PDB file of C-alpha atoms in Angstrom:
ATOM      1  CA  THR A1008      16.931  19.550 -11.898  1.00 59.00           C
ATOM      2  CA  GLN A1009      15.984  21.259  -8.693  1.00 65.00           C
ATOM      3  CA  LEU A1010      18.075  20.319  -5.655  1.00 84.00           C
ATOM      4  CA  LEU A1011      17.900  21.010  -2.036  1.00 92.00           C
ATOM      5  CA  GLU A1012      21.203  20.518  -0.231  1.00 94.00           C
ATOM      6  CA  GLN A1013      20.917  19.807   3.408  1.00 96.00           C
ATOM      7  CA  SER A1014      23.860  19.851   5.892  1.00 94.00           C
ATOM      8  CA  PRO A1015      25.078  18.364   7.964  1.00 96.00           C
ATOM      9  CA  GLN A1016      23.886  14.842   7.230  1.00 94.00           C
ATOM     10  CA  PHE A1017      24.804  13.629  10.707  1.00 96.00           C
ATOM     11  CA  LEU A1018      25.156  15.574  13.883  1.00 96.00           C
ATOM     12  CA  SER A1019      25.938  14.165  17.282  1.00 96.00           C
ATOM     13  CA  ILE A1020      26.075  16.613  20.198  1.00 96.00           C
ATOM     14  CA  GLN A1021      25.689  16.680  23.977  1.00 97.00           C
ATOM     15  CA  GLU A1022      22.545  17.844  25.809  1.00 97.00           C
ATOM     16  CA  GLY A1023      22.460  21.557  26.245  1.00 97.00           C
ATOM     17  CA  GLU A1024      24.309  22.452  23.163  1.00 97.00           C
ATOM     18  CA  ASN A1025      23.090  24.491  20.216  1.00 97.00           C
ATOM     19  CA  LEU A1026      22.936  23.410  16.642  1.00 97.00           C
ATOM     20  CA  THR A1027      21.952  24.676  13.194  1.00 97.00           C
ATOM     21  CA  VAL A1028      20.870  22.680  10.194  1.00 97.00           C
ATOM     22  CA  TYR A1029      21.085  24.360   6.715  1.00 97.00           C
ATOM     23  CA  CYS A1030      19.065  23.816   3.549  1.00 97.00           C
ATOM     24  CA  ASN A1031      20.382  25.454   0.385  1.00 95.00           C
ATOM     25  CA  SER A1032      19.360  25.646  -3.276  1.00 93.00           C
ATOM     26  CA  SER A1033      20.031  27.600  -6.375  1.00 90.00           C
ATOM     27  CA  SER A1034      16.255  27.482  -6.987  1.00 88.00           C
ATOM     28  CA  VAL A1035      13.647  29.866  -5.553  1.00 90.00           C
ATOM     29  CA  PHE A1036      10.903  28.241  -3.561  1.00 90.00           C
ATOM     30  CA  SER A1037       7.482  29.622  -2.713  1.00 88.00           C
ATOM     31  CA  SER A1038       7.597  28.025   0.678  1.00 89.00           C
ATOM     32  CA  LEU A1039       9.895  25.661   2.576  1.00 93.00           C
ATOM     33  CA  GLN A1040       8.645  23.130   5.128  1.00 94.00           C
ATOM     34  CA  TRP A1041      10.487  21.442   7.871  1.00 97.00           C
ATOM     35  CA  TYR A1042       9.555  17.880   8.914  1.00 96.00           C
ATOM     36  CA  ARG A1043      10.734  15.482  11.581  1.00 96.00           C
ATOM     37  CA  GLN A1044      10.690  11.860  10.672  1.00 93.00           C
ATOM     38  CA  GLU A1045      11.034   8.927  13.251  1.00 90.00           C
ATOM     39  CA  PRO A1046      12.203   5.487  11.995  1.00 85.00           C
ATOM     40  CA  GLY A1047       9.585   3.723  10.209  1.00 84.00           C
ATOM     41  CA  GLU A1048       7.084   6.464  10.169  1.00 88.00           C
ATOM     42  CA  GLY A1049       6.172   9.259   7.825  1.00 91.00           C
ATOM     43  CA  PRO A1050       7.426  12.863   7.981  1.00 94.00           C
ATOM     44  CA  VAL A1051       5.673  15.105  10.465  1.00 94.00           C
ATOM     45  CA  LEU A1052       5.292  18.798   9.670  1.00 94.00           C
ATOM     46  CA  LEU A1053       7.085  21.187  12.058  1.00 95.00           C
ATOM     47  CA  VAL A1054       6.661  24.445  10.299  1.00 95.00           C
ATOM     48  CA  THR A1055       6.207  26.159   7.046  1.00 93.00           C
ATOM     49  CA  VAL A1056       7.949  29.346   5.912  1.00 94.00           C
ATOM     50  CA  VAL A1057       6.704  31.351   3.096  1.00 91.00           C
ATOM     51  CA  THR A1058       8.021  34.949   3.172  1.00 92.00           C
ATOM     52  CA  GLY A1059      11.649  35.752   2.401  1.00 93.00           C
ATOM     53  CA  GLY A1060      13.361  36.629   5.671  1.00 95.00           C
ATOM     54  CA  GLU A1061      10.649  34.968   7.805  1.00 95.00           C
ATOM     55  CA  VAL A1062      11.511  33.739  11.136  1.00 97.00           C
ATOM     56  CA  LYS A1063       9.329  31.207  12.976  1.00 96.00           C
ATOM     57  CA  LYS A1064       9.868  29.865  16.499  1.00 96.00           C
ATOM     58  CA  LEU A1065       8.669  26.585  17.923  1.00 94.00           C
ATOM     59  CA  LYS A1066       9.703  26.417  21.556  1.00 95.00           C
ATOM     60  CA  ARG A1067      13.459  25.945  21.234  1.00 96.00           C
ATOM     61  CA  LEU A1068      13.449  25.590  17.512  1.00 96.00           C
ATOM     62  CA  THR A1069      14.021  28.644  15.311  1.00 97.00           C
ATOM     63  CA  PHE A1070      13.304  28.468  11.489  1.00 97.00           C
ATOM     64  CA  GLN A1071      14.384  31.088   9.082  1.00 97.00           C
ATOM     65  CA  PHE A1072      13.720  31.491   5.353  1.00 96.00           C
ATOM     66  CA  GLY A1073      16.398  33.204   3.328  1.00 96.00           C
ATOM     67  CA  ASP A1074      15.679  36.797   1.856  1.00 95.00           C
ATOM     68  CA  ALA A1075      15.969  35.326  -1.680  1.00 94.00           C
ATOM     69  CA  ARG A1076      13.844  32.236  -0.714  1.00 93.00           C
ATOM     70  CA  LYS A1077      16.559  29.877  -1.775  1.00 93.00           C
ATOM     71  CA  ASP A1078      17.731  28.801   1.563  1.00 95.00           C
ATOM     72  CA  SER A1079      16.494  28.069   5.099  1.00 97.00           C
ATOM     73  CA  SER A1080      17.936  27.184   8.427  1.00 97.00           C
ATOM     74  CA  LEU A1081      16.850  25.362  11.631  1.00 97.00           C
ATOM     75  CA  HIS A1082      18.415  26.394  14.842  1.00 97.00           C
ATOM     76  CA  ILE A1083      17.926  24.312  18.006  1.00 97.00           C
ATOM     77  CA  THR A1084      18.833  26.000  21.330  1.00 97.00           C
ATOM     78  CA  ALA A1085      19.787  23.908  24.317  1.00 97.00           C
ATOM     79  CA  ALA A1086      19.157  20.604  22.561  1.00 96.00           C
ATOM     80  CA  GLN A1087      17.588  17.708  24.551  1.00 96.00           C
ATOM     81  CA  PRO A1088      17.636  13.993  24.019  1.00 95.00           C
ATOM     82  CA  GLY A1089      14.036  14.234  22.931  1.00 94.00           C
ATOM     83  CA  ASP A1090      15.252  16.253  19.866  1.00 95.00           C
ATOM     84  CA  THR A1091      16.936  13.203  18.499  1.00 95.00           C
ATOM     85  CA  GLY A1092      15.625  12.293  15.083  1.00 94.00           C
ATOM     86  CA  LEU A1093      15.684  12.829  11.253  1.00 95.00           C
ATOM     87  CA  TYR A1094      15.136  16.517  10.231  1.00 97.00           C
ATOM     88  CA  LEU A1095      13.969  17.120   6.618  1.00 97.00           C
ATOM     89  CA  CYS A1096      13.593  20.287   4.674  1.00 96.00           C
ATOM     90  CA  ALA A1097      11.294  20.275   1.606  1.00 95.00           C
ATOM     91  CA  GLY A1098      10.768  23.182  -0.837  1.00 92.00           C
ATOM     92  CA  ALA A1099       7.640  23.834  -2.899  1.00 87.00           C
ATOM     93  CA  ARG A1100       7.298  25.975  -5.990  1.00 75.00           C
ATOM     94  CA  VAL A1101       3.933  27.732  -6.594  1.00 64.00           C
ATOM     95  CA  TYR A1102       4.696  27.809 -10.434  1.00 64.00           C
ATOM     96  CA  ASN A1103       4.882  24.080 -10.544  1.00 60.00           C
ATOM     97  CA  GLN A1104       1.482  23.068 -11.318  1.00 60.00           C
ATOM     98  CA  GLY A1105       1.915  19.563  -9.749  1.00 68.00           C
ATOM     99  CA  GLY A1106       2.685  20.964  -6.351  1.00 80.00           C
ATOM    100  CA  LYS A1107       5.503  18.450  -5.675  1.00 88.00           C
ATOM    101  CA  LEU A1108       7.824  18.893  -2.611  1.00 91.00           C
ATOM    102  CA  ILE A1109      11.554  18.567  -3.242  1.00 93.00           C
ATOM    103  CA  PHE A1110      13.235  17.044  -0.201  1.00 95.00           C
ATOM    104  CA  GLY A1111      16.657  17.561   1.186  1.00 95.00           C
ATOM    105  CA  GLN A1112      18.806  14.528   2.250  1.00 94.00           C
ATOM    106  CA  GLY A1113      17.879  14.906   5.864  1.00 95.00           C
ATOM    107  CA  THR A1114      19.887  15.556   9.048  1.00 96.00           C
ATOM    108  CA  GLU A1115      20.205  12.753  11.464  1.00 96.00           C
ATOM    109  CA  LEU A1116      20.496  14.425  14.945  1.00 96.00           C
ATOM    110  CA  SER A1117      21.562  12.561  18.045  1.00 96.00           C
ATOM    111  CA  VAL A1118      21.500  14.392  21.308  1.00 96.00           C
ATOM    112  CA  LYS A1119      23.294  12.507  24.080  1.00 96.00           C
ATOM    113  CA  PRO A1120      22.393  13.141  27.704  1.00 94.00           C
TER     114      PRO A1120
ATOM    115  CA  GLU B1144      -6.537  15.708  14.703  1.00 71.00           C
ATOM    116  CA  PRO B1145      -7.263  14.623  11.146  1.00 74.00           C
ATOM    117  CA  GLU B1146      -4.627  12.549   9.685  1.00 91.00           C
ATOM    118  CA  VAL B1147      -3.663  10.716   6.508  1.00 95.00           C
ATOM    119  CA  THR B1148      -3.944   6.924   6.954  1.00 96.00           C
ATOM    120  CA  GLN B1149      -2.145   4.309   4.851  1.00 97.00           C
ATOM    121  CA  THR B1150      -2.671   0.563   4.620  1.00 96.00           C
ATOM    122  CA  PRO B1151      -1.069  -1.900   4.870  1.00 96.00           C
ATOM    123  CA  SER B1152       1.906  -0.800   7.015  1.00 95.00           C
ATOM    124  CA  HIS B1153       3.973  -3.504   5.522  1.00 96.00           C
ATOM    125  CA  GLN B1154       3.488  -5.375   2.214  1.00 97.00           C
ATOM    126  CA  VAL B1155       5.733  -8.250   1.231  1.00 97.00           C
ATOM    127  CA  THR B1156       5.397  -9.425  -2.424  1.00 97.00           C
ATOM    128  CA  GLN B1157       7.194 -11.630  -5.004  1.00 97.00           C
ATOM    129  CA  MET B1158       8.849  -9.864  -7.954  1.00 97.00           C
ATOM    130  CA  GLY B1159       6.454  -9.632 -10.871  1.00 96.00           C
ATOM    131  CA  GLN B1160       3.374  -9.431  -8.720  1.00 97.00           C
ATOM    132  CA  GLU B1161       0.944  -6.460  -8.556  1.00 97.00           C
ATOM    133  CA  VAL B1162       0.445  -4.496  -5.435  1.00 97.00           C
ATOM    134  CA  ILE B1163      -2.007  -1.817  -4.475  1.00 97.00           C
ATOM    135  CA  LEU B1164      -1.085   0.614  -1.646  1.00 97.00           C
ATOM    136  CA  ARG B1165      -4.035   2.381  -0.112  1.00 97.00           C
ATOM    137  CA  CYS B1166      -4.438   5.846   1.372  1.00 97.00           C
ATOM    138  CA  VAL B1167      -7.166   7.780   3.011  1.00 96.00           C
ATOM    139  CA  PRO B1168      -6.315  11.486   2.715  1.00 95.00           C
ATOM    140  CA  ILE B1169      -7.560  14.183   5.098  1.00 93.00           C
ATOM    141  CA  SER B1170     -11.176  14.481   4.253  1.00 90.00           C
ATOM    142  CA  ASN B1171     -11.409  18.176   3.135  1.00 87.00           C
ATOM    143  CA  HIS B1172      -8.127  17.902   1.087  1.00 90.00           C
ATOM    144  CA  LEU B1173      -8.211  18.148  -2.675  1.00 88.00           C
ATOM    145  CA  TYR B1174      -4.680  17.523  -3.638  1.00 91.00           C
ATOM    146  CA  PHE B1175      -3.049  14.105  -3.282  1.00 94.00           C
ATOM    147  CA  TYR B1176       0.546  12.777  -3.685  1.00 95.00           C
ATOM    148  CA  TRP B1177       2.629   9.761  -3.595  1.00 97.00           C
ATOM    149  CA  TYR B1178       6.358   9.697  -2.512  1.00 97.00           C
ATOM    150  CA  ARG B1179       8.767   7.025  -1.914  1.00 97.00           C
ATOM    151  CA  GLN B1180      11.906   6.591   0.139  1.00 94.00           C
ATOM    152  CA  ILE B1181      14.446   3.925  -0.497  1.00 94.00           C
ATOM    153  CA  LEU B1182      16.211   2.849   2.652  1.00 90.00           C
ATOM    154  CA  GLY B1183      18.948   5.479   3.379  1.00 86.00           C
ATOM    155  CA  GLN B1184      17.977   7.848   0.526  1.00 90.00           C
ATOM    156  CA  LYS B1185      15.865  11.000   0.326  1.00 92.00           C
ATOM    157  CA  VAL B1186      12.242  11.246  -0.112  1.00 94.00           C
ATOM    158  CA  GLU B1187      11.354  11.310  -3.768  1.00 95.00           C
ATOM    159  CA  PHE B1188       8.263  12.536  -5.474  1.00 95.00           C
ATOM    160  CA  LEU B1189       6.279  10.108  -7.571  1.00 96.00           C
ATOM    161  CA  VAL B1190       2.947  11.685  -8.534  1.00 95.00           C
ATOM    162  CA  SER B1191       0.436  14.428  -7.720  1.00 93.00           C
ATOM    163  CA  PHE B1192      -3.267  14.056  -8.301  1.00 92.00           C
ATOM    164  CA  TYR B1193      -6.038  16.596  -8.481  1.00 90.00           C
ATOM    165  CA  ASN B1194      -9.637  16.580  -9.800  1.00 88.00           C
ATOM    166  CA  ASN B1195      -9.355  12.997 -10.786  1.00 90.00           C
ATOM    167  CA  GLU B1196      -6.327  13.340 -13.023  1.00 91.00           C
ATOM    168  CA  ILE B1197      -2.551  13.408 -12.633  1.00 93.00           C
ATOM    169  CA  SER B1198      -1.166  16.730 -12.238  1.00 90.00           C
ATOM    170  CA  GLU B1199       2.453  15.803 -12.440  1.00 90.00           C
ATOM    171  CA  LYS B1200       4.631  12.682 -12.345  1.00 92.00           C
ATOM    172  CA  SER B1201       8.317  11.981 -11.973  1.00 93.00           C
ATOM    173  CA  GLU B1202      10.605   9.876 -14.061  1.00 93.00           C
ATOM    174  CA  ILE B1203      10.098   7.139 -11.510  1.00 94.00           C
ATOM    175  CA  PHE B1204       6.388   6.917 -12.271  1.00 95.00           C
ATOM    176  CA  ASP B1205       6.597   4.818 -15.449  1.00 93.00           C
ATOM    177  CA  ASP B1206       3.897   2.729 -17.117  1.00 94.00           C
ATOM    178  CA  GLN B1207       4.168   0.215 -14.259  1.00 96.00           C
ATOM    179  CA  PHE B1208       2.712   2.736 -11.850  1.00 97.00           C
ATOM    180  CA  SER B1209      -0.878   3.996 -11.702  1.00 97.00           C
ATOM    181  CA  VAL B1210      -3.001   6.009  -9.308  1.00 96.00           C
ATOM    182  CA  GLU B1211      -6.730   6.023  -8.737  1.00 94.00           C
ATOM    183  CA  ARG B1212      -9.249   7.659  -6.517  1.00 91.00           C
ATOM    184  CA  PRO B1213     -11.979   4.945  -6.592  1.00 85.00           C
ATOM    185  CA  ASP B1214     -14.342   6.709  -4.326  1.00 86.00           C
ATOM    186  CA  GLY B1215     -14.684   9.796  -2.389  1.00 77.00           C
ATOM    187  CA  SER B1216     -12.188   8.756   0.348  1.00 86.00           C
ATOM    188  CA  ASN B1217      -9.475   6.442  -0.905  1.00 92.00           C
ATOM    189  CA  PHE B1218      -6.415   7.165  -3.023  1.00 95.00           C
ATOM    190  CA  THR B1219      -4.488   4.132  -4.387  1.00 97.00           C
ATOM    191  CA  LEU B1220      -1.002   3.569  -5.938  1.00 97.00           C
ATOM    192  CA  LYS B1221      -0.753   0.452  -8.007  1.00 97.00           C
ATOM    193  CA  ILE B1222       2.436  -1.106  -9.193  1.00 97.00           C
ATOM    194  CA  ARG B1223       1.520  -3.710 -11.939  1.00 96.00           C
ATOM    195  CA  SER B1224       4.690  -5.871 -11.942  1.00 95.00           C
ATOM    196  CA  THR B1225       6.900  -5.158  -9.015  1.00 96.00           C
ATOM    197  CA  LYS B1226      10.807  -5.211  -9.350  1.00 96.00           C
ATOM    198  CA  LEU B1227      13.287  -5.719  -6.646  1.00 96.00           C
ATOM    199  CA  GLU B1228      14.139  -1.998  -6.889  1.00 95.00           C
ATOM    200  CA  ASP B1229      10.620  -0.986  -5.961  1.00 97.00           C
ATOM    201  CA  SER B1230      11.379  -1.944  -2.479  1.00 97.00           C
ATOM    202  CA  ALA B1231      10.942   1.211  -0.331  1.00 97.00           C
ATOM    203  CA  MET B1232       8.788   3.135   1.987  1.00 96.00           C
ATOM    204  CA  TYR B1233       5.874   4.684   0.013  1.00 98.00           C
ATOM    205  CA  PHE B1234       4.203   7.770   1.604  1.00 97.00           C
ATOM    206  CA  CYS B1235       0.859   9.314   0.691  1.00 97.00           C
ATOM    207  CA  ALA B1236       0.426  12.931   1.389  1.00 96.00           C
ATOM    208  CA  SER B1237      -2.549  15.519   0.881  1.00 94.00           C
ATOM    209  CA  SER B1238      -2.914  19.135   1.068  1.00 90.00           C
ATOM    210  CA  GLU B1239      -5.922  21.537   1.251  1.00 86.00           C
ATOM    211  CA  GLU B1240      -4.760  24.012  -1.282  1.00 75.00           C
ATOM    212  CA  ARG B1241      -1.846  24.564  -3.673  1.00 65.00           C
ATOM    213  CA  LYS B1242      -1.131  28.160  -2.942  1.00 66.00           C
ATOM    214  CA  ALA B1243       2.385  29.401  -1.914  1.00 61.00           C
ATOM    215  CA  LYS B1244       2.267  27.450   1.256  1.00 70.00           C
ATOM    216  CA  ASN B1245       1.373  23.987  -0.165  1.00 77.00           C
ATOM    217  CA  ILE B1246       1.437  22.402   3.167  1.00 87.00           C
ATOM    218  CA  GLN B1247       1.385  18.730   2.741  1.00 91.00           C
ATOM    219  CA  TYR B1248       0.558  16.138   5.514  1.00 93.00           C
ATOM    220  CA  PHE B1249       2.034  12.769   5.249  1.00 95.00           C
ATOM    221  CA  GLY B1250       0.832   9.323   6.293  1.00 96.00           C
ATOM    222  CA  ALA B1251       2.847   6.820   8.209  1.00 95.00           C
ATOM    223  CA  GLY B1252       3.801   4.983   5.068  1.00 96.00           C
ATOM    224  CA  THR B1253       3.739   1.543   3.549  1.00 97.00           C
ATOM    225  CA  ARG B1254       6.930  -0.531   3.655  1.00 97.00           C
ATOM    226  CA  LEU B1255       6.989  -2.425   0.352  1.00 97.00           C
ATOM    227  CA  SER B1256       9.325  -5.439   0.277  1.00 97.00           C
ATOM    228  CA  VAL B1257       9.804  -7.154  -3.027  1.00 97.00           C
ATOM    229  CA  LEU B1258      11.481 -10.548  -2.809  1.00 95.00           C
TER     230      LEU B1258
END
């Protein structure tokens, strides 16, 4: 069974602080996608990382794919209340003909003003 | 911007009844998926569909579940005889290709409540 362990599950910080969310697996993924999900809505794609060691930036968000393509991280600099939400990582394996995504448990982020 | 649309947004049904959840994937996408998310739990894969047939299905996707692409735009998930434990958010997703990136775009979901 392929698992994607996401940590922490809950994070409550003050505005202006930095934070990092981790996604780890013993399996190799062909890509890893980060989504943000608001209550009662579907996951919205933030970024996809494909190459081992790849780093992508989206404003104050920095995403990194591990060299071995087994793990990924999301770093937010100077968090703002608007960053509050559920962040999900999801891995895909190109050798899997079905193309399913395997999701982590999610990180519930709360940024207090 | 193209998006995946799902209807209804909320479906309430009695246990044992059949429900059909509908999805309109992004128009040029070829690969379609259903996922579900039970309240407080992670998003779980149900089934993937390509070229009018199932590519892969999970253990959750038993004989009570079926998928269909009845026309060129809709993609449906049918649950024949709903159980209480089928209550969840059901998400449809689609992707243009299934190469290394496999970028999937999700709909807003249908909340299924089985009473």
